[in-house]
CSV table of C-alpha atoms in Angstrom, one decimal:
chain,number,residue,atom,x,y,z
S,759,MET,CA,16.2,-5.6,-8.4
S,760,SER,CA,14.2,-5.4,-11.7
S,761,ILE,CA,10.7,-4.7,-12.4
S,762,ASP,CA,8.5,-5.6,-15.2
S,763,SER,CA,5.3,-4.4,-16.5
S,764,ARG,CA,3.0,-3.9,-19.6
S,765,LEU,CA,4.0,-0.2,-19.7
S,766,SER,CA,6.3,1.2,-22.3
S,767,PRO,CA,9.7,1.1,-20.9
S,768,LEU,CA,11.0,5.1,-19.6
S,769,ASP,CA,13.4,6.1,-22.0
S,770,GLU,CA,15.7,8.9,-20.3
S,771,ALA,CA,16.8,10.3,-23.5
S,772,THR,CA,13.4,11.2,-24.5
S,773,MET,CA,12.2,11.9,-21.1
S,774,ALA,CA,9.6,14.9,-20.8
S,775,PRO,CA,10.7,17.7,-18.2
S,776,GLU,CA,8.0,17.3,-16.3
S,777,GLN,CA,8.8,13.2,-16.0
S,778,ARG,CA,12.5,14.2,-15.1
S,779,ARG,CA,11.3,16.8,-12.6
S,780,VAL,CA,9.1,14.1,-11.2
S,781,LEU,CA,11.4,11.4,-11.4
S,782,ASP,CA,14.1,13.1,-9.6
S,783,ALA,CA,11.9,14.1,-6.5
S,784,ILE,CA,10.7,10.8,-6.2
S,785,LEU,CA,14.5,9.3,-6.2
S,786,SER,CA,15.7,12.3,-4.2
S,787,GLY,CA,12.8,11.4,-1.6
S,788,PRO,CA,12.4,9.3,1.3
S,789,ARG,CA,12.0,6.3,-1.0
S,790,GLY,CA,14.9,6.5,-3.3
S,791,ASN,CA,13.7,4.4,-6.2
S,792,LEU,CA,10.8,4.0,-8.8
S,793,ASP,CA,9.6,0.9,-7.3
S,794,GLY,CA,5.6,-0.2,-7.3
S,795,PRO,CA,3.3,2.1,-8.7
S,796,PHE,CA,5.5,4.8,-9.6
S,797,LEU,CA,7.0,3.0,-12.6
S,798,ALA,CA,3.3,3.4,-13.7
S,799,TRP,CA,2.8,7.2,-12.7
S,800,ILE,CA,5.4,8.8,-14.0
S,801,HIS,CA,3.7,8.3,-17.6
S,802,SER,CA,1.8,10.9,-16.3
S,803,PRO,CA,3.6,13.0,-14.4
S,804,GLU,CA,0.8,15.2,-12.8
S,805,LEU,CA,-0.4,12.1,-11.0
S,806,ALA,CA,2.9,10.9,-10.2
S,807,ASP,CA,3.7,14.2,-8.3
S,808,HIS,CA,0.6,14.2,-6.4
S,809,ALA,CA,0.6,10.6,-5.5
S,810,GLN,CA,4.4,10.7,-4.8
S,811,ARG,CA,3.3,13.2,-1.9
S,812,LEU,CA,0.7,11.5,-0.8
S,813,GLY,CA,2.1,8.3,-0.4
S,814,ALA,CA,5.1,9.7,1.5
S,815,PHE,CA,2.6,11.2,4.0
S,816,CYS,CA,0.9,8.0,3.9
S,817,ARG,CA,4.2,5.8,4.3
S,818,TYR,CA,6.0,7.7,6.6
S,819,GLY,CA,4.1,10.6,8.1
S,820,THR,CA,1.0,9.7,10.1
S,821,ARG,CA,0.4,9.7,13.4
S,822,LEU,CA,-0.2,5.7,13.2
S,823,GLU,CA,3.2,3.4,14.3
S,824,LEU,CA,5.2,2.1,11.4
S,825,ARG,CA,4.0,-1.6,12.7
S,826,LEU,CA,0.1,-0.7,12.0
S,827,THR,CA,0.5,1.5,8.9
S,828,GLU,CA,2.0,-1.7,7.3
S,829,LEU,CA,-0.5,-4.1,8.7
S,830,ALA,CA,-3.2,-1.8,6.7
S,831,ILE,CA,-0.8,-1.7,3.7
S,832,LEU,CA,-0.7,-5.3,3.9
S,833,PHE,CA,-4.1,-5.9,4.2
S,834,THR,CA,-5.1,-3.8,1.2
S,835,ALA,CA,-2.4,-5.9,-0.8
S,836,SER,CA,-4.1,-9.0,0.3
S,837,TRP,CA,-7.6,-7.4,-0.6
S,838,TRP,CA,-6.5,-6.5,-3.7
S,839,GLN,CA,-4.2,-9.4,-4.2
S,840,SER,CA,-1.6,-6.9,-5.5
S,841,GLN,CA,1.3,-9.0,-6.5
S,842,ALA,CA,4.1,-6.0,-6.3
S,843,GLU,CA,2.4,-4.5,-3.5
S,844,TRP,CA,2.4,-7.6,-1.4
S,845,GLN,CA,6.4,-8.6,-2.3
S,846,ILE,CA,7.2,-4.4,-1.2
S,847,HIS,CA,5.6,-4.5,1.8
S,848,ALA,CA,5.7,-8.1,3.7
S,849,PRO,CA,9.2,-7.3,4.2
S,850,ILE,CA,9.1,-4.2,5.8
S,851,ALA,CA,5.8,-5.1,8.1
S,852,ARG,CA,7.8,-8.3,9.3
S,853,ASP,CA,10.9,-5.6,10.0
S,854,ALA,CA,8.1,-3.6,11.9
S,855,GLY,CA,7.3,-6.2,14.3
S,856,ILE,CA,4.2,-7.9,12.4
S,857,GLY,CA,4.4,-11.5,13.0
S,858,GLU,CA,4.7,-14.3,10.2
S,859,ALA,CA,1.1,-16.0,11.0
S,860,VAL,CA,-0.4,-12.8,10.9
S,861,ILE,CA,1.3,-12.0,7.6
S,862,GLU,CA,0.3,-15.7,6.2
S,863,ALA,CA,-3.0,-15.4,7.2
S,864,LEU,CA,-3.6,-12.3,5.4
S,865,ARG,CA,-1.7,-13.6,2.4
S,866,GLU,CA,-4.1,-16.7,2.1
S,867,GLY,CA,-7.2,-14.4,2.9
S,868,ARG,CA,-7.8,-15.6,6.1
S,869,GLU,CA,-8.4,-13.5,9.5
S,870,PRO,CA,-5.3,-14.1,11.7
S,871,ALA,CA,-5.1,-14.6,15.1
S,872,PHE,CA,-4.3,-11.5,16.4
S,873,GLU,CA,-2.1,-11.0,20.0
S,874,ARG,CA,-2.3,-7.7,19.9
S,875,ASP,CA,-5.7,-5.5,20.1
S,876,ASP,CA,-4.6,-2.8,18.0
S,877,GLU,CA,-3.6,-5.1,15.2
S,878,ALA,CA,-7.0,-6.6,15.2
S,879,LEU,CA,-8.6,-3.2,15.3
S,880,ILE,CA,-6.6,-1.9,11.9
S,881,TYR,CA,-7.8,-5.0,10.6
S,882,ARG,CA,-11.3,-4.9,11.4
S,883,LEU,CA,-11.6,-1.5,10.3
S,884,GLY,CA,-10.0,-2.5,6.7
S,885,LYS,CA,-12.5,-5.4,6.3
S,886,THR,CA,-15.5,-3.4,7.4
S,887,LEU,CA,-14.5,-0.3,5.2
S,888,TYR,CA,-13.7,-2.4,2.1
S,889,THR,CA,-16.6,-5.1,2.5
S,890,THR,CA,-19.6,-2.4,3.6
S,891,ARG,CA,-17.9,0.8,2.0
S,892,ARG,CA,-19.1,2.0,5.6
S,893,VAL,CA,-17.8,1.8,9.6
S,894,ASP,CA,-20.7,1.5,11.5
S,895,GLU,CA,-20.9,4.1,14.8
S,896,ALA,CA,-19.5,1.4,17.1
S,897,LEU,CA,-16.2,0.7,15.3
S,898,TYR,CA,-15.6,4.3,14.2
S,899,ALA,CA,-16.1,5.1,18.2
S,900,GLU,CA,-13.5,2.2,19.2
S,901,ALA,CA,-11.2,3.1,16.4
S,902,VAL,CA,-10.9,6.8,18.0
S,903,ALA,CA,-10.8,5.4,21.4
S,904,ALA,CA,-7.8,3.9,20.1
S,905,PHE,CA,-5.8,6.3,17.9
S,906,GLY,CA,-7.4,9.4,18.3
S,907,GLU,CA,-9.7,10.8,15.6
S,908,PRO,CA,-6.5,12.6,13.3
S,909,ALA,CA,-4.9,9.3,12.9
S,910,VAL,CA,-8.3,7.5,12.5
S,911,VAL,CA,-8.6,10.0,9.1
S,912,GLU,CA,-5.0,9.5,8.4
S,913,LEU,CA,-6.0,5.6,8.3
S,914,VAL,CA,-8.7,6.0,6.2
S,915,GLY,CA,-6.4,7.7,4.0
S,916,VAL,CA,-3.6,4.8,4.5
S,917,PHE,CA,-6.4,2.4,3.3
S,918,GLY,CA,-7.6,4.4,-0.1
S,919,TYR,CA,-4.2,5.2,-1.0
S,920,TYR,CA,-2.7,2.0,-0.8
S,921,ALA,CA,-6.3,0.6,-2.6
S,922,LEU,CA,-5.0,3.1,-5.8
S,923,VAL,CA,-1.7,1.6,-5.4
S,924,ALA,CA,-2.9,-2.0,-6.0
S,925,MET,CA,-5.2,-0.9,-8.6
S,926,THR,CA,-2.2,0.8,-10.6
S,927,LEU,CA,-0.2,-2.4,-10.1
S,928,ASN,CA,-2.5,-4.9,-11.2
S,929,VAL,CA,-3.7,-3.0,-14.1
S,930,PHE,CA,-0.6,-2.2,-15.7
S,931,GLU,CA,0.7,-5.9,-14.3
S,932,VAL,CA,3.9,-4.4,-12.3
S,933,ARG,CA,5.9,-7.3,-11.1
S,934,ARG,CA,9.2,-7.5,-9.2
S,935,GLY,CA,11.6,-9.4,-11.2
S,936,THR,CA,12.1,-13.3,-10.6
S,937,GLU,CA,10.2,-12.9,-7.4
S,938,PRO,CA,7.5,-15.5,-6.5
S,939,LEU,CA,4.0,-14.5,-7.0
S,940,PRO,CA,2.4,-14.6,-3.1
S,941,PHE,CA,-1.4,-14.7,-4.7
S,942,ALA,CA,-2.4,-16.8,-7.3
S,943,GLU,CA,-3.3,-15.2,-10.7
S,944,PRO,CA,-6.4,-15.4,-12.2
């Protein structure tokens, strides 16, 4: 798969030692590739180093089921209309058990008809957080009752981290080769 962006291309021969160290850490970690925002972040090795460790936790280490984490990521990709984030995570969400109708509704910016209460709660929490920049007491209490306080803290981290990912991908116009774009370009 080829990845395009507006960033200057990386040249392994002229890469700084810090870039090489972070690149090696990313490639040897659970991701195993320089996909998504890492193509941009590697230009700032210190940011890349911190972000890749936070991202590994948000994606692979939270108390949430992968299905729910991927739903939060897809909601974020849809909210930000982040092409590459969607292209990377829609297949993962599908494989994790998010239904095709939910995925398509998110892509179209519509509220999905959820069959599972935990998915509807993730959606409501994300939409409320992104729309109002707050979560009221009732929704907070519902989320804590459903997932537990530590998982809610981690879920907010997932929303925040993947918003950073989406902004990075959008600003630097990271694209995944010839795959069709899920969102209309402005």
